[in-house]
Amino acid sequence: MKYCDKCLCPNTRPGIVLNEDNICTGCNGQIFKDEKINWNEMEKKFLNICNEAREKAINYDCIIPASGGKDSWYAIIKCKEYGLKPLVFTYRTPGRTAIGQENVDLMIKNLSVDHIDFTVSTELEKKFMKKSFEVKGDPGLPFHMAVYVMPYKFAKLMKIPLIVWGENPQLEFGGSKDEQLKTEINDDWMSKFGCMQGTDADYWIDQGISSYEIDPFKLNQFPNNTNDFTVSRIFLGAFFKWNSFENAKIARDYGFISGDEFKKTGHWNFADLDCNFISLHHFPMLYKFGTLRALDNLSVQIRYGLITKKDAISTFEKQGLIIPHDDIKSFCEFVKEDISWFWKTLENFRNNQIWSKRNDVWYIPNFIIKQFDWEYLNKYAYN
């Protein structure tokens, strides 16, 4: 593993490549945002997109996929500011937290929007989450597939011409220059970058889920009268400079609730609050790529100029490794498996190119955090 000279990202993290100056694609994306993008011109392009959507719309101008988190609040606020009439779509995960529900309710009330809260059958969700964890090491894959596929299906069926997403992940967290320049999403992007790990609904049929069960997750199933209706899918963060801290402040001004007492994973107390299982989407990153959600958060803060790399490392060392024990227990109870099954399954995704053993303890040589409690993690690892 090699680390960026500016932030805490290793070159093993998807999308992260170090250039000849040992600066990662995530940090270069921030430099690109700060110095290369003409945001006034991008705003004009967004205005044109809004005008085209209004001309084409029958009722709603756009769909905004929204978890109820600070970024979806920001997207709704921004779209309404530019005169769009949105339909807000939320995929209701089986682990929605109390604060997640409260923020969804406040989002509907305070931002005055029409809203769909979509739920699939509990039995399908159990089967799909368990299978996605066993096969791909990510129980959150069904949520991401749903939130990318279902708004598109609704847009086609209801003839809504525009879907407005939040940030371009490759611009914010690391990707090639071509990927960072993207303003629109297509099916290939969803499969490659939408946390679906190259899968689609048909892939999971072969993994033991019936075609009938997984029908809500199928992307391209439409009546003939909708086939000629095109839907644009854009990143809002391609047109307005994205900043998670500013988004959170704007959302809080409208009533969004956050705080340390609601934190599920990572370092920020205003993100990843709405689902008890979101931590289990992020935690396997340590096994697969040798990094953590908290290190991603701190890297973004470094790029924003809010903290130095030295202070970011010190901050993490004070916080230490947080294993989401309660969420692991909830997940295992949901899929009716023992906690030992979780750790045994996770062990299948340990990347032996970056992990080593010393005195029967797994560790990552040259890990950027020197004061890291490998013993604590190994207490739960399956050996």
PDB file of C-alpha atoms in Angstrom, residues 14 33 62 77 82 132 138 209-210 213 221 232 239 253 258 350:
ATOM      1  CA  PRO A  14     -11.199   2.047  -5.567  1.00  0.00           C
ATOM      2  CA  LYS A  33     -12.948  21.838  -8.539  1.00  0.00           C
ATOM      3  CA  CYS A  62     -37.632  15.884 -11.808  1.00  0.00           C
ATOM      4  CA  ILE A  77     -33.520  22.937  -1.630  1.00  0.00           C
ATOM      5  CA  TYR A  82     -34.162  26.978  -9.491  1.00  0.00           C
ATOM      6  CA  SER A 132     -24.936  -9.894  -1.357  1.00  0.00           C
ATOM      7  CA  ASP A 138     -21.499  -5.874   1.074  1.00  0.00           C
ATOM      8  CA  ILE A 209     -33.241 -15.227  -6.103  1.00  0.00           C
ATOM      9  CA  SER A 210     -36.187 -15.742  -8.436  1.00  0.00           C
ATOM     10  CA  GLU A 213     -38.933 -11.734  -6.506  1.00  0.00           C
ATOM     11  CA  GLN A 221     -38.630  -3.266 -17.999  1.00  0.00           C
ATOM     12  CA  SER A 232     -31.710  12.620 -18.190  1.00  0.00           C
ATOM     13  CA  PHE A 239     -22.992  22.072 -11.683  1.00  0.00           C
ATOM     14  CA  ASP A 253     -31.035  25.709   8.633  1.00  0.00           C
ATOM     15  CA  SER A 258     -27.813  15.568  13.320  1.00  0.00           C
ATOM     16  CA  ARG A 350      -9.580 -10.211   3.500  1.00  0.00           C
TER      17      ARG A 350
END
